[in-house]
Amino acid sequence: MKVYNFDKVISRDGTYSAKYNNKGREIIPLSVADMDIPVADFMVSELSVANQKGIYGYTLLSDDWQQVTAQWYQRHYSWKVNPEHIVFCPRVVQAVSLYIQNFTQPGDAIVSLAPAYHPISHAVEVNHRVLLESALLYRDRSYEIDFADLEDKFKTACCFILISPHNPTGTIWSEDNLRKIASLAEKYNVFIISDDVHADFNFIKKQHQTISSISSYVAQNSFIVHLRQKHSIWPDLKSPILLLLMISVEKSLNQLLLQQVSIILVISLFLHFSVLTAMVILG
């Protein structure tokens, strides 16, 4: 097995790096999820081969991408997913916003744990829904959910946005935590959106567990947002968001996502690489 050189320093000068756009200021840039290390050699090689063709035309997803994705979840999370329940969306926040816009009403209450990744929380308010934040409790150098407060907020909410593992605290929710959330969701008929984009940054011995695998209610009243580029260190190539649907509104949301994709196809400079990255990671 090749030893990876984590000490190699690569200059980001002249690359318009979002992380280092304040060069010269005395700050430590920790706000951008950019790991400052190059991707694996085989990924660079695959992209180089594609790059040599010199054509960056519009690209479709491969015929078997859903099956390949389902196999990934089976191998890595022991989670059996119906390939037909996997659809494409270019980005996480757009997927969350599409659900909010089309399956909730202005003024509806949506719950999130706090602190939380701001763009997702902002998606609630910018779409004129009421954001109910349940503050995490900090005890013994770790964060935990205040389930009494969470239940109180579930009583008036239609939807709960979970981030698992949690961003920004890095907390990996235990199976007991997930079961309690699932039980409350069923009790108060709350739909769950789970952002699992950091699932592969899991440094404990247990596999990542999605909340949709916890109960039959959640399996039918949730979707999981996931993507492959986070742990593969290429966020700017926009590899596809894999939206796992287990809900009765699947076909409607799928059509909305397809409309969204058709718009983004026109303006995206990186879609050609998006499919290539998906093929390299999932293949």
CSV table of C-alpha atoms in Angstrom, one decimal:
chain,number,residue,atom,x,y,z
A,1,MET,CA,0.0,0.0,0.0
A,2,LYS,CA,1.4,3.4,-1.0
A,3,VAL,CA,2.3,5.8,1.8
A,4,TYR,CA,0.6,9.1,1.3
A,5,ASN,CA,2.7,12.2,1.8
A,6,PHE,CA,0.6,14.5,4.0
A,7,ASP,CA,3.6,17.0,4.4
A,8,LYS,CA,3.7,18.1,0.8
A,9,VAL,CA,3.0,21.8,0.5
A,10,ILE,CA,1.3,23.0,-2.6
A,11,SER,CA,1.1,26.7,-3.3
A,12,ARG,CA,-2.4,28.0,-4.0
A,13,ASP,CA,-1.1,31.3,-5.4
A,14,GLY,CA,-2.9,32.4,-8.5
A,15,THR,CA,-5.6,29.7,-8.3
A,16,TYR,CA,-8.4,32.0,-6.9
A,17,SER,CA,-8.6,29.6,-3.9
A,18,ALA,CA,-11.7,30.4,-1.8
A,19,LYS,CA,-9.8,29.4,1.3
A,20,TYR,CA,-6.9,31.8,0.8
A,21,ASN,CA,-8.6,34.8,-0.8
A,22,ASN,CA,-7.6,36.9,2.2
A,23,LYS,CA,-3.8,36.3,1.8
A,24,GLY,CA,-1.7,38.7,3.7
A,25,ARG,CA,-4.2,39.0,6.6
A,26,GLU,CA,-3.3,37.5,9.9
A,27,ILE,CA,-6.0,34.8,9.9
A,28,ILE,CA,-6.1,31.1,10.0
A,29,PRO,CA,-8.6,30.1,7.2
A,30,LEU,CA,-10.7,27.3,8.8
A,31,SER,CA,-14.1,28.3,7.4
A,32,VAL,CA,-13.8,26.5,4.1
A,33,ALA,CA,-13.8,22.7,3.8
A,34,ASP,CA,-10.5,22.5,1.8
A,35,MET,CA,-8.0,20.0,3.1
A,36,ASP,CA,-4.8,21.4,1.4
A,37,ILE,CA,-3.7,18.0,0.2
A,38,PRO,CA,-3.8,16.6,-3.4
A,39,VAL,CA,-6.2,13.9,-4.5
A,40,ALA,CA,-5.0,10.4,-4.9
A,41,ASP,CA,-2.7,9.7,-7.9
A,42,PHE,CA,-5.1,7.4,-9.6
A,43,MET,CA,-7.8,10.1,-9.6
A,44,VAL,CA,-5.4,12.6,-11.1
A,45,SER,CA,-4.4,10.0,-13.8
A,46,GLU,CA,-8.1,9.3,-14.7
A,47,LEU,CA,-8.9,12.9,-15.1
A,48,SER,CA,-5.8,13.6,-17.1
A,49,VAL,CA,-6.8,10.9,-19.6
A,50,ALA,CA,-10.2,12.5,-20.0
A,51,ASN,CA,-8.6,15.9,-20.2
A,52,GLN,CA,-6.4,14.9,-23.2
A,53,LYS,CA,-9.6,14.5,-25.3
A,54,GLY,CA,-9.8,18.3,-25.2
A,55,ILE,CA,-13.6,18.3,-25.4
A,56,TYR,CA,-15.8,19.6,-22.5
A,57,GLY,CA,-19.3,19.0,-23.9
A,58,TYR,CA,-22.4,18.3,-22.0
A,59,THR,CA,-22.3,14.9,-20.4
A,60,LEU,CA,-25.0,12.5,-19.2
A,61,LEU,CA,-24.9,10.2,-16.2
A,62,SER,CA,-23.9,6.6,-17.0
A,63,ASP,CA,-26.7,4.0,-17.5
A,64,ASP,CA,-25.6,2.1,-14.3
A,65,TRP,CA,-24.8,5.0,-12.0
A,66,GLN,CA,-27.8,4.2,-9.7
A,67,GLN,CA,-26.8,0.5,-9.4
A,68,VAL,CA,-23.2,1.4,-8.7
A,69,THR,CA,-24.2,3.9,-6.1
A,70,ALA,CA,-26.5,1.4,-4.4
A,71,GLN,CA,-23.6,-1.1,-4.3
A,72,TRP,CA,-21.4,1.6,-2.6
A,73,TYR,CA,-23.9,2.0,0.2
A,74,GLN,CA,-24.2,-1.8,0.6
A,75,ARG,CA,-20.4,-2.2,0.8
A,76,HIS,CA,-19.6,0.8,3.0
A,77,TYR,CA,-22.7,1.2,5.2
A,78,SER,CA,-24.4,-2.2,5.0
A,79,TRP,CA,-27.4,-0.3,3.9
A,80,LYS,CA,-29.6,-1.9,1.1
A,81,VAL,CA,-31.0,0.9,-1.1
A,82,ASN,CA,-33.4,0.5,-4.0
A,83,PRO,CA,-31.5,2.0,-7.0
A,84,GLU,CA,-34.7,3.5,-8.2
A,85,HIS,CA,-34.9,5.6,-5.1
A,86,ILE,CA,-31.6,7.3,-6.0
A,87,VAL,CA,-31.8,10.6,-7.9
A,88,PHE,CA,-29.3,13.3,-8.9
A,89,CYS,CA,-29.2,16.8,-7.7
A,90,PRO,CA,-26.2,19.1,-8.3
A,91,ARG,CA,-25.9,20.5,-4.7
A,92,VAL,CA,-27.0,19.8,-1.2
A,93,VAL,CA,-28.6,23.2,-0.4
A,94,GLN,CA,-30.6,23.1,-3.7
A,95,ALA,CA,-32.0,19.7,-2.8
A,96,VAL,CA,-33.1,21.0,0.6
A,97,SER,CA,-34.6,24.1,-0.8
A,98,LEU,CA,-36.5,22.2,-3.5
A,99,TYR,CA,-38.2,20.1,-0.8
A,100,ILE,CA,-39.0,23.1,1.3
A,101,GLN,CA,-40.4,25.0,-1.6
A,102,ASN,CA,-42.6,22.2,-2.9
A,103,PHE,CA,-43.6,20.1,0.1
A,104,THR,CA,-44.0,22.7,2.9
A,105,GLN,CA,-45.9,25.9,3.1
A,106,PRO,CA,-44.8,29.5,3.9
A,107,GLY,CA,-44.9,29.9,7.7
A,108,ASP,CA,-44.4,26.2,8.4
A,109,ALA,CA,-41.9,25.4,11.2
A,110,ILE,CA,-38.7,23.5,10.4
A,111,VAL,CA,-36.4,22.3,13.2
A,112,SER,CA,-32.6,22.2,13.1
A,113,LEU,CA,-30.0,21.5,15.7
A,114,ALA,CA,-27.8,24.5,16.6
A,115,PRO,CA,-25.1,25.3,15.9
A,116,ALA,CA,-25.5,24.0,12.3
A,117,TYR,CA,-24.0,24.5,8.8
A,118,HIS,CA,-25.4,27.9,8.1
A,119,PRO,CA,-26.3,27.6,4.3
A,120,ILE,CA,-28.8,24.8,5.2
A,121,SER,CA,-30.4,26.7,8.1
A,122,HIS,CA,-30.5,29.8,5.9
A,123,ALA,CA,-32.4,27.8,3.2
A,124,VAL,CA,-35.3,27.6,5.7
A,125,GLU,CA,-35.5,31.3,6.3
A,126,VAL,CA,-34.9,32.5,2.8
A,127,ASN,CA,-37.9,30.3,1.7
A,128,HIS,CA,-40.1,32.1,4.3
A,129,ARG,CA,-40.4,29.2,6.7
A,130,VAL,CA,-39.9,29.4,10.5
A,131,LEU,CA,-36.6,28.1,11.7
A,132,LEU,CA,-36.8,26.5,15.1
A,133,GLU,CA,-33.3,25.8,16.5
A,134,SER,CA,-32.7,23.3,19.2
A,135,ALA,CA,-29.4,24.2,20.9
A,136,LEU,CA,-27.0,21.3,21.5
A,137,LEU,CA,-25.8,20.9,25.1
A,138,TYR,CA,-22.0,21.0,25.7
A,139,ARG,CA,-21.0,18.6,28.4
A,140,ASP,CA,-17.7,16.9,29.2
A,141,ARG,CA,-16.0,18.3,26.1
A,142,SER,CA,-18.7,16.9,23.8
A,143,TYR,CA,-22.1,17.9,22.3
A,144,GLU,CA,-25.4,16.1,22.9
A,145,ILE,CA,-29.0,16.6,22.0
A,146,ASP,CA,-31.5,18.2,24.4
A,147,PHE,CA,-34.3,15.7,23.6
A,148,ALA,CA,-36.8,17.5,25.9
A,149,ASP,CA,-36.3,20.7,23.9
A,150,LEU,CA,-36.3,18.8,20.6
A,151,GLU,CA,-39.6,17.1,21.4
A,152,ASP,CA,-41.1,20.5,22.3
A,153,LYS,CA,-40.2,21.9,18.9
A,154,PHE,CA,-41.3,18.8,17.0
A,155,LYS,CA,-44.8,19.4,18.3
A,156,THR,CA,-45.3,22.3,16.0
A,157,ALA,CA,-42.9,21.4,13.1
A,158,CYS,CA,-43.5,19.6,9.8
A,159,CYS,CA,-39.8,18.9,9.0
A,160,PHE,CA,-36.5,18.3,10.8
A,161,ILE,CA,-33.1,18.9,9.2
A,162,LEU,CA,-30.5,16.5,10.6
A,163,ILE,CA,-26.7,16.8,9.8
A,164,SER,CA,-25.1,13.4,10.4
A,165,PRO,CA,-22.2,13.5,11.2
A,166,HIS,CA,-22.9,16.9,12.6
A,167,ASN,CA,-21.4,20.0,11.1
A,168,PRO,CA,-19.7,22.0,12.7
A,169,THR,CA,-19.2,20.0,15.9
A,170,GLY,CA,-18.1,16.7,14.2
A,171,THR,CA,-20.4,14.7,16.5
A,172,ILE,CA,-21.2,11.2,15.2
A,173,TRP,CA,-24.7,10.5,16.5
A,174,SER,CA,-25.1,7.2,18.3
A,175,GLU,CA,-27.7,4.6,17.2
A,176,ASP,CA,-29.6,5.5,20.4
A,177,ASN,CA,-29.7,9.2,19.4
A,178,LEU,CA,-30.9,8.3,15.9
A,179,ARG,CA,-33.6,6.0,17.3
A,180,LYS,CA,-34.8,8.7,19.7
A,181,ILE,CA,-35.0,11.2,16.8
A,182,ALA,CA,-36.9,8.6,14.7
A,183,SER,CA,-39.3,7.9,17.5
A,184,LEU,CA,-40.1,11.6,17.9
A,185,ALA,CA,-40.5,12.1,14.2
A,186,GLU,CA,-43.0,9.3,14.0
A,187,LYS,CA,-44.9,10.5,17.1
A,188,TYR,CA,-45.4,14.0,15.7
A,189,ASN,CA,-45.5,13.1,12.0
A,190,VAL,CA,-42.3,15.0,11.1
A,191,PHE,CA,-40.4,14.5,7.9
A,192,ILE,CA,-36.6,14.2,8.1
A,193,ILE,CA,-34.0,15.6,5.8
A,194,SER,CA,-30.6,14.2,6.7
A,195,ASP,CA,-27.4,15.7,5.4
A,196,ASP,CA,-24.9,12.9,5.5
A,197,VAL,CA,-22.2,14.5,3.3
A,198,HIS,CA,-19.5,13.9,5.9
A,199,ALA,CA,-20.4,10.2,6.4
A,200,ASP,CA,-16.9,9.0,5.3
A,201,PHE,CA,-15.1,11.1,7.9
A,202,ASN,CA,-15.8,8.5,10.5
A,203,PHE,CA,-12.8,7.6,12.7
A,204,ILE,CA,-14.6,5.2,15.1
A,205,LYS,CA,-14.8,1.5,14.5
A,206,LYS,CA,-18.5,1.4,13.7
A,207,GLN,CA,-19.9,2.0,10.3
A,208,HIS,CA,-21.8,5.2,9.5
A,209,GLN,CA,-25.5,4.6,10.0
A,210,THR,CA,-28.2,6.6,8.2
A,211,ILE,CA,-31.3,7.5,10.1
A,212,SER,CA,-33.4,6.1,7.2
A,213,SER,CA,-32.2,2.6,8.1
A,214,ILE,CA,-33.4,3.0,11.7
A,215,SER,CA,-37.2,2.6,11.4
A,216,SER,CA,-39.9,1.9,8.8
A,217,TYR,CA,-41.5,5.3,9.5
A,218,VAL,CA,-38.3,7.2,8.7
A,219,ALA,CA,-37.6,5.0,5.7
A,220,GLN,CA,-40.9,6.3,4.2
A,221,ASN,CA,-40.6,9.8,5.5
A,222,SER,CA,-37.1,11.0,4.8
A,223,PHE,CA,-34.4,11.6,2.3
A,224,ILE,CA,-30.6,11.4,2.7
A,225,VAL,CA,-28.4,13.9,0.9
A,226,HIS,CA,-24.9,12.5,0.2
A,227,LEU,CA,-21.9,13.2,-2.0
A,228,ARG,CA,-18.7,11.5,-2.8
A,229,GLN,CA,-16.3,14.5,-3.2
A,230,LYS,CA,-15.9,15.5,0.5
A,231,HIS,CA,-13.6,12.6,1.5
A,232,SER,CA,-12.0,12.5,-2.0
A,233,ILE,CA,-10.8,16.1,-1.6
A,234,TRP,CA,-12.2,17.6,-4.8
A,235,PRO,CA,-15.1,19.9,-3.8
A,236,ASP,CA,-14.7,22.3,-6.8
A,237,LEU,CA,-15.4,19.5,-9.3
A,238,LYS,CA,-19.0,19.3,-8.2
A,239,SER,CA,-19.4,15.6,-8.3
A,240,PRO,CA,-23.1,14.6,-8.1
A,241,ILE,CA,-25.1,14.9,-5.0
A,242,LEU,CA,-26.8,11.5,-4.5
A,243,LEU,CA,-30.3,12.1,-3.0
A,244,LEU,CA,-31.7,8.9,-1.6
A,245,LEU,CA,-35.5,9.0,-1.5
A,246,MET,CA,-37.7,6.7,0.5
A,247,ILE,CA,-40.9,8.8,0.3
A,248,SER,CA,-44.2,8.9,-1.5
A,249,VAL,CA,-43.3,12.2,-3.2
A,250,GLU,CA,-40.3,10.7,-4.9
A,251,LYS,CA,-41.5,11.0,-8.5
A,252,SER,CA,-42.6,14.6,-8.0
A,253,LEU,CA,-39.3,15.6,-6.4
A,254,ASN,CA,-37.4,13.7,-9.0
A,255,GLN,CA,-39.1,15.8,-11.8
A,256,LEU,CA,-38.2,19.0,-9.9
A,257,LEU,CA,-34.6,17.9,-9.6
A,258,LEU,CA,-34.5,17.1,-13.3
A,259,GLN,CA,-35.7,20.6,-14.1
A,260,GLN,CA,-33.1,22.0,-11.8
A,261,VAL,CA,-30.4,20.0,-13.5
A,262,SER,CA,-31.4,21.1,-16.9
A,263,ILE,CA,-30.9,24.7,-15.9
A,264,ILE,CA,-27.6,24.1,-14.3
A,265,LEU,CA,-26.4,22.2,-17.4
A,266,VAL,CA,-26.5,25.4,-19.3
A,267,ILE,CA,-24.3,27.4,-16.9
A,268,SER,CA,-22.0,24.8,-15.4
A,269,LEU,CA,-18.4,24.7,-16.5
A,270,PHE,CA,-17.6,21.6,-14.5
A,271,LEU,CA,-20.4,19.2,-15.3
A,272,HIS,CA,-18.2,17.1,-17.7
A,273,PHE,CA,-15.8,16.5,-14.8
A,274,SER,CA,-18.8,15.8,-12.4
A,275,VAL,CA,-19.6,12.6,-14.2
A,276,LEU,CA,-16.0,11.6,-14.5
A,277,THR,CA,-15.4,12.1,-10.8
A,278,ALA,CA,-18.5,10.0,-10.0
A,279,MET,CA,-17.2,7.2,-12.3
A,280,VAL,CA,-13.8,7.3,-10.7
A,281,ILE,CA,-15.1,7.3,-7.1
A,282,LEU,CA,-18.0,4.9,-7.4
A,283,GLY,CA,-16.5,2.6,-10.1
